[in-house]
PDB file of C-alpha atoms and ligand atoms in Angstrom:
ATOM      1  CA  MET A  15       1.868 -18.509  25.870  1.00 61.00           C
ATOM      2  CA  SER A  16      -0.482 -19.117  22.990  1.00 78.00           C
ATOM      3  CA  GLU A  17      -0.340 -17.006  19.845  1.00 87.00           C
ATOM      4  CA  PRO A  18      -2.644 -13.964  19.872  1.00 93.00           C
ATOM      5  CA  ARG A  19      -5.770 -14.261  17.729  1.00 97.00           C
ATOM      6  CA  LEU A  20      -8.045 -11.669  16.201  1.00 98.00           C
ATOM      7  CA  ARG A  21     -11.679 -11.763  17.163  1.00 98.00           C
ATOM      8  CA  ILE A  22     -14.669 -10.995  15.006  1.00 98.00           C
ATOM      9  CA  ALA A  23     -17.991 -10.683  16.836  1.00 98.00           C
ATOM     10  CA  VAL A  24     -20.864 -12.119  14.801  1.00 98.00           C
ATOM     11  CA  GLN A  25     -24.512 -12.854  15.480  1.00 98.00           C
ATOM     12  CA  LYS A  26     -24.807 -16.405  16.772  1.00 97.00           C
ATOM     13  CA  SER A  27     -28.163 -17.101  15.173  1.00 96.00           C
ATOM     14  CA  GLY A  28     -30.742 -14.898  13.555  1.00 97.00           C
ATOM     15  CA  ARG A  29     -31.160 -12.841  10.434  1.00 96.00           C
ATOM     16  CA  LEU A  30     -27.525 -11.808  10.034  1.00 98.00           C
ATOM     17  CA  ALA A  31     -25.863 -15.072  11.088  1.00 97.00           C
ATOM     18  CA  ASP A  32     -25.743 -16.921   7.755  1.00 97.00           C
ATOM     19  CA  ARG A  33     -24.751 -13.930   5.662  1.00 97.00           C
ATOM     20  CA  SER A  34     -22.011 -13.020   8.153  1.00 98.00           C
ATOM     21  CA  LEU A  35     -20.555 -16.519   7.821  1.00 97.00           C
ATOM     22  CA  GLU A  36     -20.813 -16.289   4.030  1.00 96.00           C
ATOM     23  CA  LEU A  37     -18.805 -13.077   4.059  1.00 96.00           C
ATOM     24  CA  ILE A  38     -16.218 -14.699   6.302  1.00 97.00           C
ATOM     25  CA  SER A  39     -15.840 -17.781   4.135  1.00 96.00           C
ATOM     26  CA  GLY A  40     -15.909 -15.575   1.031  1.00 94.00           C
ATOM     27  CA  ALA A  41     -12.803 -13.907   2.453  1.00 96.00           C
ATOM     28  CA  GLY A  42     -11.083 -17.287   2.461  1.00 96.00           C
ATOM     29  CA  LEU A  43     -11.421 -18.045   6.172  1.00 97.00           C
ATOM     30  CA  ARG A  44     -12.102 -21.690   6.983  1.00 97.00           C
ATOM     31  CA  VAL A  45     -14.485 -21.889   9.908  1.00 96.00           C
ATOM     32  CA  MET A  46     -14.105 -24.828  12.319  1.00 94.00           C
ATOM     33  CA  LYS A  47     -17.366 -25.442  14.097  1.00 89.00           C
ATOM     34  CA  GLY A  48     -16.022 -26.904  17.320  1.00 81.00           C
ATOM     35  CA  ALA A  49     -17.523 -27.945  20.613  1.00 84.00           C
ATOM     36  CA  ASN A  50     -17.268 -24.384  21.879  1.00 87.00           C
ATOM     37  CA  GLU A  51     -20.499 -22.684  20.821  1.00 90.00           C
ATOM     38  CA  LEU A  52     -19.273 -19.225  21.831  1.00 94.00           C
ATOM     39  CA  LEU A  53     -16.037 -19.333  19.876  1.00 95.00           C
ATOM     40  CA  TYR A  54     -15.472 -20.785  16.412  1.00 96.00           C
ATOM     41  CA  ARG A  55     -11.838 -21.062  15.344  1.00 96.00           C
ATOM     42  CA  ILE A  56     -10.611 -20.121  11.899  1.00 97.00           C
ATOM     43  CA  GLU A  57      -8.406 -22.972  10.763  1.00 96.00           C
ATOM     44  CA  ASN A  58      -6.124 -21.139   8.367  1.00 96.00           C
ATOM     45  CA  GLN A  59      -5.707 -17.736  10.076  1.00 97.00           C
ATOM     46  CA  PRO A  60      -5.115 -16.550  13.659  1.00 97.00           C
ATOM     47  CA  ILE A  61      -8.749 -15.505  13.960  1.00 98.00           C
ATOM     48  CA  ASP A  62     -11.692 -16.569  16.142  1.00 97.00           C
ATOM     49  CA  LEU A  63     -15.363 -15.832  15.709  1.00 98.00           C
ATOM     50  CA  LEU A  64     -17.078 -14.652  18.845  1.00 98.00           C
ATOM     51  CA  ARG A  65     -20.684 -15.790  18.454  1.00 97.00           C
ATOM     52  CA  VAL A  66     -23.089 -13.666  20.471  1.00 98.00           C
ATOM     53  CA  ARG A  67     -26.485 -11.965  20.430  1.00 97.00           C
ATOM     54  CA  ASP A  68     -26.524  -9.016  18.078  1.00 97.00           C
ATOM     55  CA  ASP A  69     -27.297  -6.635  20.941  1.00 97.00           C
ATOM     56  CA  ASP A  70     -23.946  -7.468  22.542  1.00 98.00           C
ATOM     57  CA  ILE A  71     -21.857  -6.820  19.438  1.00 98.00           C
ATOM     58  CA  PRO A  72     -21.524  -2.993  19.645  1.00 98.00           C
ATOM     59  CA  THR A  73     -20.320  -3.127  23.254  1.00 98.00           C
ATOM     60  CA  PHE A  74     -17.899  -5.997  22.678  1.00 98.00           C
ATOM     61  CA  VAL A  75     -16.300  -4.169  19.785  1.00 98.00           C
ATOM     62  CA  ALA A  76     -16.277  -0.758  21.477  1.00 97.00           C
ATOM     63  CA  ASP A  77     -14.598  -2.331  24.526  1.00 97.00           C
ATOM     64  CA  GLY A  78     -12.031  -4.105  22.375  1.00 97.00           C
ATOM     65  CA  VAL A  79     -13.178  -7.618  23.374  1.00 97.00           C
ATOM     66  CA  ALA A  80     -13.390  -8.203  19.612  1.00 98.00           C
ATOM     67  CA  GLU A  81     -11.364  -6.204  17.081  1.00 98.00           C
ATOM     68  CA  LEU A  82     -14.155  -6.368  14.499  1.00 98.00           C
ATOM     69  CA  GLY A  83     -17.882  -7.024  14.476  1.00 98.00           C
ATOM     70  CA  ILE A  84     -20.739  -7.499  12.030  1.00 98.00           C
ATOM     71  CA  VAL A  85     -23.982  -5.921  13.164  1.00 98.00           C
ATOM     72  CA  GLY A  86     -27.073  -4.134  11.898  1.00 98.00           C
ATOM     73  CA  TYR A  87     -26.707  -0.355  11.640  1.00 98.00           C
ATOM     74  CA  ASN A  88     -29.991  -0.117  13.568  1.00 98.00           C
ATOM     75  CA  VAL A  89     -28.509  -1.942  16.560  1.00 98.00           C
ATOM     76  CA  LEU A  90     -25.371   0.195  16.459  1.00 98.00           C
ATOM     77  CA  ALA A  91     -27.318   3.450  16.255  1.00 98.00           C
ATOM     78  CA  GLU A  92     -29.541   2.436  19.159  1.00 98.00           C
ATOM     79  CA  HIS A  93     -26.559   1.448  21.302  1.00 98.00           C
ATOM     80  CA  PHE A  94     -24.479   4.545  20.735  1.00 97.00           C
ATOM     81  CA  PRO A  95     -26.933   7.392  20.170  1.00 95.00           C
ATOM     82  CA  ASP A  96     -24.267  10.047  20.731  1.00 93.00           C
ATOM     83  CA  ALA A  97     -21.201   8.397  19.231  1.00 93.00           C
ATOM     84  CA  ASP A  98     -19.546   9.124  15.910  1.00 95.00           C
ATOM     85  CA  LEU A  99     -20.797   5.985  14.183  1.00 96.00           C
ATOM     86  CA  GLU A 100     -18.939   6.663  10.959  1.00 96.00           C
ATOM     87  CA  ALA A 101     -15.664   6.450  12.898  1.00 96.00           C
ATOM     88  CA  MET A 102     -16.637   2.954  14.067  1.00 97.00           C
ATOM     89  CA  ILE A 103     -17.873   1.700  10.711  1.00 98.00           C
ATOM     90  CA  VAL A 104     -15.283   0.157   8.417  1.00 98.00           C
ATOM     91  CA  GLN A 105     -17.708  -0.597   5.621  1.00 96.00           C
ATOM     92  CA  ARG A 106     -21.314  -1.197   4.750  1.00 96.00           C
ATOM     93  CA  LEU A 107     -21.884  -4.806   3.837  1.00 96.00           C
ATOM     94  CA  GLY A 108     -24.846  -4.723   1.483  1.00 92.00           C
ATOM     95  CA  PHE A 109     -26.955  -7.346   3.257  1.00 94.00           C
ATOM     96  CA  GLY A 110     -29.501  -7.352   6.117  1.00 94.00           C
ATOM     97  CA  SER A 111     -31.256  -4.331   4.658  1.00 92.00           C
ATOM     98  CA  CYS A 112     -34.331  -3.172   6.536  1.00 94.00           C
ATOM     99  CA  THR A 113     -36.045   0.026   7.561  1.00 96.00           C
ATOM    100  CA  LEU A 114     -37.197   1.324  10.897  1.00 97.00           C
ATOM    101  CA  LYS A 115     -40.605   2.870  10.383  1.00 97.00           C
ATOM    102  CA  VAL A 116     -43.459   4.404  12.259  1.00 98.00           C
ATOM    103  CA  ALA A 117     -46.642   2.358  11.903  1.00 98.00           C
ATOM    104  CA  VAL A 118     -50.177   3.177  12.955  1.00 97.00           C
ATOM    105  CA  PRO A 119     -53.503   1.274  12.957  1.00 97.00           C
ATOM    106  CA  ASN A 120     -55.087   1.142   9.484  1.00 97.00           C
ATOM    107  CA  GLU A 121     -57.983   3.353  10.534  1.00 96.00           C
ATOM    108  CA  ALA A 122     -55.733   6.155  11.844  1.00 96.00           C
ATOM    109  CA  ASP A 123     -55.806   9.403   9.835  1.00 96.00           C
ATOM    110  CA  TYR A 124     -52.018   9.740   9.892  1.00 96.00           C
ATOM    111  CA  THR A 125     -50.956  12.863   8.047  1.00 94.00           C
ATOM    112  CA  GLY A 126     -47.326  13.132   9.145  1.00 96.00           C
ATOM    113  CA  PRO A 127     -45.075  13.135  12.209  1.00 97.00           C
ATOM    114  CA  GLN A 128     -47.297  15.810  13.791  1.00 97.00           C
ATOM    115  CA  TRP A 129     -49.959  13.121  14.296  1.00 98.00           C
ATOM    116  CA  LEU A 130     -47.677  11.603  16.948  1.00 98.00           C
ATOM    117  CA  GLU A 131     -47.706  14.692  19.186  1.00 98.00           C
ATOM    118  CA  GLY A 132     -48.686  13.726  22.730  1.00 98.00           C
ATOM    119  CA  LYS A 133     -49.235  10.071  21.759  1.00 98.00           C
ATOM    120  CA  ARG A 134     -47.684   6.879  23.057  1.00 98.00           C
ATOM    121  CA  ILE A 135     -45.329   4.969  20.710  1.00 98.00           C
ATOM    122  CA  ALA A 136     -44.079   1.450  21.422  1.00 98.00           C
ATOM    123  CA  THR A 137     -40.616   0.522  20.150  1.00 98.00           C
ATOM    124  CA  SER A 138     -37.441  -1.462  20.803  1.00 98.00           C
ATOM    125  CA  TYR A 139     -35.499   1.549  19.538  1.00 98.00           C
ATOM    126  CA  PRO A 140     -36.141   4.305  22.101  1.00 98.00           C
ATOM    127  CA  ASN A 141     -32.920   6.203  21.350  1.00 98.00           C
ATOM    128  CA  VAL A 142     -33.277   6.217  17.581  1.00 98.00           C
ATOM    129  CA  LEU A 143     -36.973   7.094  17.797  1.00 98.00           C
ATOM    130  CA  GLY A 144     -36.301   9.764  20.448  1.00 98.00           C
ATOM    131  CA  ALA A 145     -33.746  11.465  18.184  1.00 98.00           C
ATOM    132  CA  TRP A 146     -36.112  11.329  15.211  1.00 98.00           C
ATOM    133  CA  LEU A 147     -39.003  12.823  17.207  1.00 98.00           C
ATOM    134  CA  LYS A 148     -36.684  15.560  18.399  1.00 98.00           C
ATOM    135  CA  THR A 149     -35.657  16.528  14.863  1.00 97.00           C
ATOM    136  CA  HIS A 150     -39.355  16.865  14.059  1.00 97.00           C
ATOM    137  CA  GLY A 151     -40.020  18.872  17.201  1.00 98.00           C
ATOM    138  CA  ILE A 152     -42.492  16.344  18.541  1.00 98.00           C
ATOM    139  CA  THR A 153     -43.081  15.397  22.130  1.00 98.00           C
ATOM    140  CA  ALA A 154     -44.430  11.887  22.558  1.00 98.00           C
ATOM    141  CA  GLU A 155     -44.215   9.162  25.156  1.00 98.00           C
ATOM    142  CA  ILE A 156     -41.954   6.285  24.192  1.00 98.00           C
ATOM    143  CA  VAL A 157     -42.933   2.863  25.533  1.00 98.00           C
ATOM    144  CA  GLU A 158     -39.944   0.539  25.371  1.00 98.00           C
ATOM    145  CA  MET A 159     -40.740  -3.061  24.458  1.00 97.00           C
ATOM    146  CA  ARG A 160     -38.276  -5.885  23.840  1.00 93.00           C
ATOM    147  CA  GLY A 161     -40.368  -7.740  21.295  1.00 89.00           C
ATOM    148  CA  ALA A 162     -43.893  -8.160  19.900  1.00 92.00           C
ATOM    149  CA  VAL A 163     -44.068  -4.408  19.453  1.00 96.00           C
ATOM    150  CA  GLU A 164     -46.709  -4.844  16.749  1.00 94.00           C
ATOM    151  CA  VAL A 165     -49.335  -5.961  19.253  1.00 94.00           C
ATOM    152  CA  ALA A 166     -49.026  -2.794  21.369  1.00 96.00           C
ATOM    153  CA  PRO A 167     -51.821  -0.776  19.698  1.00 95.00           C
ATOM    154  CA  ARG A 168     -54.273  -3.679  19.879  1.00 95.00           C
ATOM    155  CA  MET A 169     -53.460  -4.107  23.549  1.00 94.00           C
ATOM    156  CA  LYS A 170     -53.999  -0.364  24.060  1.00 96.00           C
ATOM    157  CA  ILE A 171     -50.428   0.014  25.287  1.00 95.00           C
ATOM    158  CA  ALA A 172     -49.630   2.532  22.563  1.00 97.00           C
ATOM    159  CA  HIS A 173     -51.206   4.536  19.725  1.00 98.00           C
ATOM    160  CA  ALA A 174     -48.410   3.817  17.269  1.00 98.00           C
ATOM    161  CA  ILE A 175     -45.272   1.752  16.984  1.00 98.00           C
ATOM    162  CA  CYS A 176     -41.808   2.212  15.551  1.00 98.00           C
ATOM    163  CA  ASP A 177     -40.382  -1.065  14.325  1.00 97.00           C
ATOM    164  CA  LEU A 178     -38.256  -2.781  11.674  1.00 96.00           C
ATOM    165  CA  VAL A 179     -40.162  -3.431   8.489  1.00 91.00           C
ATOM    166  CA  SER A 180     -39.102  -5.346   5.420  1.00 82.00           C
ATOM    167  CA  THR A 181     -42.175  -6.689   3.631  1.00 84.00           C
ATOM    168  CA  GLY A 182     -44.858  -5.184   5.814  1.00 86.00           C
ATOM    169  CA  ALA A 183     -46.539  -8.588   6.243  1.00 90.00           C
ATOM    170  CA  THR A 184     -46.290  -8.492  10.042  1.00 90.00           C
ATOM    171  CA  LEU A 185     -47.878  -5.057  10.133  1.00 94.00           C
ATOM    172  CA  GLU A 186     -50.656  -6.127   7.812  1.00 94.00           C
ATOM    173  CA  ALA A 187     -51.388  -9.174   9.948  1.00 94.00           C
ATOM    174  CA  ASN A 188     -51.801  -6.807  12.884  1.00 94.00           C
ATOM    175  CA  GLY A 189     -54.058  -4.306  11.141  1.00 95.00           C
ATOM    176  CA  MET A 190     -51.399  -1.622  10.784  1.00 96.00           C
ATOM    177  CA  LYS A 191     -49.782   0.404   8.045  1.00 96.00           C
ATOM    178  CA  ALA A 192     -46.247   1.776   7.828  1.00 96.00           C
ATOM    179  CA  THR A 193     -45.867   5.526   7.588  1.00 97.00           C
ATOM    180  CA  ASP A 194     -42.703   7.592   8.096  1.00 97.00           C
ATOM    181  CA  LEU A 195     -39.203   6.265   7.638  1.00 97.00           C
ATOM    182  CA  VAL A 196     -37.090   6.695  10.767  1.00 98.00           C
ATOM    183  CA  LEU A 197     -33.873   4.876   9.816  1.00 98.00           C
ATOM    184  CA  LYS A 198     -32.504   2.893   6.890  1.00 96.00           C
ATOM    185  CA  SER A 199     -30.296   0.021   7.917  1.00 96.00           C
ATOM    186  CA  GLU A 200     -28.010  -2.679   6.595  1.00 96.00           C
ATOM    187  CA  ALA A 201     -25.307  -4.827   8.152  1.00 97.00           C
ATOM    188  CA  VAL A 202     -22.061  -2.968   8.818  1.00 98.00           C
ATOM    189  CA  LEU A 203     -18.534  -4.027   9.687  1.00 98.00           C
ATOM    190  CA  ILE A 204     -17.395  -2.173  12.794  1.00 98.00           C
ATOM    191  CA  LYS A 205     -13.977  -1.881  14.414  1.00 98.00           C
ATOM    192  CA  ALA A 206     -12.635  -1.406  17.926  1.00 98.00           C
ATOM    193  CA  PRO A 207     -11.306   2.066  18.760  1.00 97.00           C
ATOM    194  CA  HIS A 208      -7.747   0.803  19.240  1.00 95.00           C
ATOM    195  CA  ALA A 209      -5.500  -0.741  16.616  1.00 94.00           C
ATOM    196  CA  PRO A 210      -5.006  -4.512  16.895  1.00 96.00           C
ATOM    197  CA  ALA A 211      -1.903  -5.966  18.588  1.00 95.00           C
ATOM    198  CA  PRO A 212       1.171  -5.396  16.352  1.00 96.00           C
ATOM    199  CA  GLU A 213       1.600  -9.121  15.645  1.00 96.00           C
ATOM    200  CA  LEU A 214      -1.988  -9.195  14.308  1.00 97.00           C
ATOM    201  CA  ALA A 215      -1.755  -6.041  12.206  1.00 97.00           C
ATOM    202  CA  HIS A 216      -0.938  -7.966   9.064  1.00 97.00           C
ATOM    203  CA  THR A 217      -3.901 -10.344   9.463  1.00 97.00           C
ATOM    204  CA  TYR A 218      -6.158  -7.417  10.288  1.00 98.00           C
ATOM    205  CA  ASP A 219      -5.194  -5.446   7.185  1.00 97.00           C
ATOM    206  CA  MET A 220      -5.519  -8.513   4.982  1.00 97.00           C
ATOM    207  CA  LEU A 221      -8.969  -9.211   6.395  1.00 97.00           C
ATOM    208  CA  LEU A 222     -10.236  -5.678   5.723  1.00 97.00           C
ATOM    209  CA  ARG A 223      -8.917  -5.836   2.162  1.00 96.00           C
ATOM    210  CA  ARG A 224     -10.625  -9.158   1.562  1.00 96.00           C
ATOM    211  CA  PHE A 225     -13.948  -8.106   3.096  1.00 96.00           C
ATOM    212  CA  ASP A 226     -13.859  -5.073   0.844  1.00 94.00           C
ATOM    213  CA  GLY A 227     -13.139  -7.338  -2.110  1.00 93.00           C
ATOM    214  CA  VAL A 228     -16.002  -9.718  -1.309  1.00 93.00           C
ATOM    215  CA  THR A 229     -18.492  -6.872  -0.882  1.00 91.00           C
ATOM    216  CA  ALA A 230     -17.316  -5.131  -4.051  1.00 87.00           C
ATOM    217  CA  SER A 231     -17.584  -8.266  -6.163  1.00 87.00           C
ATOM    218  CA  THR A 232     -21.083  -9.173  -4.932  1.00 84.00           C
ATOM    219  CA  GLY A 233     -23.386  -8.328  -7.807  1.00 82.00           C
ATOM    220  CA  ALA A 234     -20.495  -6.918  -9.852  1.00 88.00           C
ATOM    221  CA  LYS A 235     -20.219  -8.110 -13.441  1.00 91.00           C
ATOM    222  CA  TYR A 236     -17.624  -8.115 -16.179  1.00 94.00           C
ATOM    223  CA  VAL A 237     -19.236  -6.923 -19.399  1.00 95.00           C
ATOM    224  CA  MET A 238     -17.795  -7.344 -22.893  1.00 96.00           C
ATOM    225  CA  MET A 239     -19.265  -6.274 -26.209  1.00 97.00           C
ATOM    226  CA  ASN A 240     -18.451  -4.993 -29.664  1.00 97.00           C
ATOM    227  CA  ALA A 241     -19.456  -1.423 -30.384  1.00 97.00           C
ATOM    228  CA  PRO A 242     -19.469   0.783 -33.470  1.00 97.00           C
ATOM    229  CA  ARG A 243     -17.079   3.734 -33.001  1.00 96.00           C
ATOM    230  CA  THR A 244     -19.866   6.119 -34.036  1.00 96.00           C
ATOM    231  CA  HIS A 245     -21.987   5.173 -30.970  1.00 96.00           C
ATOM    232  CA  LEU A 246     -19.237   4.520 -28.461  1.00 95.00           C
ATOM    233  CA  ASP A 247     -20.077   7.356 -26.046  1.00 94.00           C
ATOM    234  CA  GLU A 248     -23.745   6.449 -25.971  1.00 95.00           C
ATOM    235  CA  ILE A 249     -22.946   2.789 -25.344  1.00 96.00           C
ATOM    236  CA  ILE A 250     -20.462   3.527 -22.559  1.00 94.00           C
ATOM    237  CA  ASN A 251     -23.056   5.711 -20.854  1.00 93.00           C
ATOM    238  CA  LEU A 252     -25.501   2.822 -20.856  1.00 93.00           C
ATOM    239  CA  ILE A 253     -23.176   0.464 -18.957  1.00 91.00           C
ATOM    240  CA  PRO A 254     -24.283   0.704 -15.302  1.00 85.00           C
ATOM    241  CA  GLY A 255     -21.721   1.717 -12.683  1.00 80.00           C
ATOM    242  CA  ALA A 256     -18.713   1.262 -14.950  1.00 78.00           C
ATOM    243  CA  ASP A 257     -15.833   3.650 -14.734  1.00 76.00           C
ATOM    244  CA  ALA A 258     -13.085   3.770 -17.344  1.00 86.00           C
ATOM    245  CA  PRO A 259     -13.943   0.838 -19.604  1.00 94.00           C
ATOM    246  CA  THR A 260     -11.186  -0.683 -21.730  1.00 95.00           C
ATOM    247  CA  ILE A 261     -11.532  -0.006 -25.463  1.00 96.00           C
ATOM    248  CA  MET A 262      -9.695  -2.313 -27.870  1.00 96.00           C
ATOM    249  CA  GLN A 263      -9.361  -2.251 -31.617  1.00 94.00           C
ATOM    250  CA  LEU A 264     -10.808  -5.298 -33.369  1.00 93.00           C
ATOM    251  CA  ALA A 265      -8.506  -6.882 -35.951  1.00 92.00           C
ATOM    252  CA  GLY A 266      -9.604  -5.962 -39.479  1.00 92.00           C
ATOM    253  CA  ARG A 267     -12.636  -3.919 -38.326  1.00 91.00           C
ATOM    254  CA  GLU A 268     -11.791  -0.211 -38.472  1.00 92.00           C
ATOM    255  CA  ASP A 269     -15.302   0.876 -37.504  1.00 95.00           C
ATOM    256  CA  THR A 270     -15.796  -1.417 -34.500  1.00 96.00           C
ATOM    257  CA  VAL A 271     -14.105  -1.714 -31.093  1.00 97.00           C
ATOM    258  CA  ALA A 272     -14.350  -4.160 -28.209  1.00 97.00           C
ATOM    259  CA  VAL A 273     -15.522  -2.609 -24.920  1.00 97.00           C
ATOM    260  CA  HIS A 274     -14.714  -4.334 -21.613  1.00 96.00           C
ATOM    261  CA  ALA A 275     -15.953  -2.949 -18.308  1.00 95.00           C
ATOM    262  CA  VAL A 276     -16.412  -3.920 -14.675  1.00 92.00           C
ATOM    263  CA  CYS A 277     -19.923  -2.996 -13.580  1.00 90.00           C
ATOM    264  CA  GLN A 278     -20.420  -2.370  -9.897  1.00 81.00           C
ATOM    265  CA  GLU A 279     -24.043  -3.423 -10.122  1.00 79.00           C
ATOM    266  CA  ASN A 280     -26.020  -6.152 -11.713  1.00 78.00           C
ATOM    267  CA  VAL A 281     -26.776  -5.838 -15.407  1.00 84.00           C
ATOM    268  CA  PHE A 282     -30.394  -6.433 -16.273  1.00 86.00           C
ATOM    269  CA  TRP A 283     -32.035  -7.519 -19.515  1.00 92.00           C
ATOM    270  CA  ASP A 284     -33.414  -4.075 -20.263  1.00 91.00           C
ATOM    271  CA  THR A 285     -29.863  -2.668 -20.185  1.00 92.00           C
ATOM    272  CA  LEU A 286     -28.832  -5.329 -22.699  1.00 94.00           C
ATOM    273  CA  ASP A 287     -31.780  -4.383 -24.899  1.00 95.00           C
ATOM    274  CA  LYS A 288     -30.734  -0.727 -24.810  1.00 95.00           C
ATOM    275  CA  LEU A 289     -27.118  -1.607 -25.607  1.00 96.00           C
ATOM    276  CA  LYS A 290     -28.260  -3.704 -28.514  1.00 96.00           C
ATOM    277  CA  THR A 291     -30.500  -0.905 -29.810  1.00 96.00           C
ATOM    278  CA  ALA A 292     -27.560   1.511 -29.552  1.00 96.00           C
ATOM    279  CA  GLY A 293     -25.592  -0.768 -31.865  1.00 97.00           C
ATOM    280  CA  ALA A 294     -23.645  -3.044 -29.522  1.00 97.00           C
ATOM    281  CA  SER A 295     -23.283  -6.693 -30.510  1.00 96.00           C
ATOM    282  CA  ALA A 296     -21.820  -9.921 -29.089  1.00 96.00           C
ATOM    283  CA  ILE A 297     -22.631  -8.753 -25.556  1.00 96.00           C
ATOM    284  CA  LEU A 298     -21.367 -10.988 -22.753  1.00 96.00           C
ATOM    285  CA  VAL A 299     -22.034 -10.513 -19.034  1.00 95.00           C
ATOM    286  CA  LEU A 300     -19.808 -12.575 -16.739  1.00 94.00           C
ATOM    287  CA  PRO A 301     -19.864 -12.976 -12.963  1.00 90.00           C
ATOM    288  CA  ILE A 302     -16.836 -11.793 -11.023  1.00 90.00           C
ATOM    289  CA  GLU A 303     -15.606 -14.193  -8.396  1.00 86.00           C
ATOM    290  CA  LYS A 304     -12.992 -12.108  -6.627  1.00 85.00           C
ATOM    291  CA  MET A 305     -11.899  -8.509  -6.833  1.00 85.00           C
ATOM    292  CA  MET A 306      -9.199  -6.468  -5.120  1.00 82.00           C
ATOM    293  CA  LYS A 307      -9.265  -2.745  -5.651  1.00 74.00           C
TER     294      LYS A 307
HETATM  295  P1  ATP B   7     -30.444 -11.849  18.655  1.00 56.03           P
HETATM  296  O1  ATP B   7     -30.929 -13.169  19.132  1.00 56.03           O
HETATM  297  O2  ATP B   7     -29.032 -11.948  18.123  1.00 56.03           O
HETATM  298  O3  ATP B   7     -30.608 -10.741  19.655  1.00 56.03           O
HETATM  299  P2  ATP B   7     -32.573 -10.513  17.185  1.00 56.03           P
HETATM  300  O4  ATP B   7     -33.805 -11.311  17.342  1.00 56.03           O
HETATM  301  O5  ATP B   7     -32.376  -9.277  18.019  1.00 56.03           O
HETATM  302  O6  ATP B   7     -31.327 -11.493  17.362  1.00 56.03           O
HETATM  303  P3  ATP B   7     -32.820 -10.687  14.296  1.00 56.03           P
HETATM  304  O7  ATP B   7     -34.298 -10.745  14.159  1.00 56.03           O
HETATM  305  O8  ATP B   7     -32.031 -11.906  14.038  1.00 56.03           O
HETATM  306  O9  ATP B   7     -32.399 -10.019  15.689  1.00 56.03           O
HETATM  307  O10 ATP B   7     -32.322  -9.519  13.319  1.00 56.03           O
HETATM  308  C1  ATP B   7     -30.976  -9.154  13.271  1.00 56.03           C
HETATM  309  C2  ATP B   7     -30.833  -7.933  12.399  1.00 56.03           C
HETATM  310  O11 ATP B   7     -31.235  -8.254  11.071  1.00 56.03           O
HETATM  311  C3  ATP B   7     -31.664  -6.723  12.742  1.00 56.03           C
HETATM  312  O12 ATP B   7     -31.131  -5.965  13.813  1.00 56.03           O
HETATM  313  C4  ATP B   7     -31.637  -5.951  11.437  1.00 56.03           C
HETATM  314  O13 ATP B   7     -30.436  -5.218  11.341  1.00 56.03           O
HETATM  315  C5  ATP B   7     -31.598  -7.056  10.392  1.00 56.03           C
HETATM  316  N1  ATP B   7     -32.877  -7.252   9.674  1.00 56.03           N
HETATM  317  C6  ATP B   7     -33.008  -7.391   8.331  1.00 56.03           C
HETATM  318  N2  ATP B   7     -34.283  -7.548   7.970  1.00 56.03           N
HETATM  319  C7  ATP B   7     -35.020  -7.506   9.075  1.00 56.03           C
HETATM  320  C8  ATP B   7     -36.411  -7.603   9.344  1.00 56.03           C
HETATM  321  N3  ATP B   7     -37.320  -7.768   8.398  1.00 56.03           N
HETATM  322  N4  ATP B   7     -36.810  -7.549  10.624  1.00 56.03           N
HETATM  323  C9  ATP B   7     -35.912  -7.425  11.594  1.00 56.03           C
HETATM  324  N5  ATP B   7     -34.579  -7.311  11.393  1.00 56.03           N
HETATM  325  C10 ATP B   7     -34.128  -7.327  10.156  1.00 56.03           C
HETATM  326 MG1   MG B   8     -31.134  -8.830  19.407  1.00 56.03          MG
END
């Protein structure tokens, strides 16, 4: 019998496909793109990638066909409207961000969710929209559409739509404006309800640790600078997302220390300007390649 292999369900092609593969190779997995389009083998670990449509990922993972999956929170929420999603989610991945919003024709006098009362709303997210309408105490007719939702008002199929928006360009092109936010989404790593086979437990744990490390190090920076003791507190407070920086005495400089910190977020020029103004000097910001917490 062949050795058991872990399966990760990923989007085959589309908005999350490239970033999912980047995360996987960032975790040190070497992907072999073989003849089998559905399954890519990982060369250096007992892992396969199950390449499917994003809509199939929640079910495959919930059924245990794949132990892990990478999917948009929006797709997950739509699939399992009543499930405890937090129990399924291993971590948020920090890419594929988008928002599900209500949009109405430009000329509509939208004043708030109440405007939707008794109207027809086209969406590919009937469950998520239904729950949102319910929390606002609104009764409206939901028209489910698989795609091209943005044309619904022009075709007189609906008065409003509820769709994913990132730049708003699609809405603009269709004479519509975004209004209320229904759901914020990003890609999430989800896990099957049952633990992996015992012989795969080690690989599974390693993988989760590495994914966490890749996500944590994305955008994280290592910051070093010299700081006068008199302004140390102020300077430490200016370093974004840094907990417990290392403070070191500089040889022959009683009044100055070296401050080293890992910042969980990117460090922008204006932060450097503020640090400089507060008295910091010789400021260096370095990228972090790998991190294990
Ligand atoms: P599939 O063929 O796998 O079913 P799809 O067409 O349903 O793909 P994509 O358009 O590739 O889906 O989007 C995949 C996911 O990317 C979305 O579910 C969402 O989580 C995320 N996403 C990020 N930005 C956007 C955006 N501007 N519009 C739509 N989805 C976005
Ligand atoms: Mg899809």
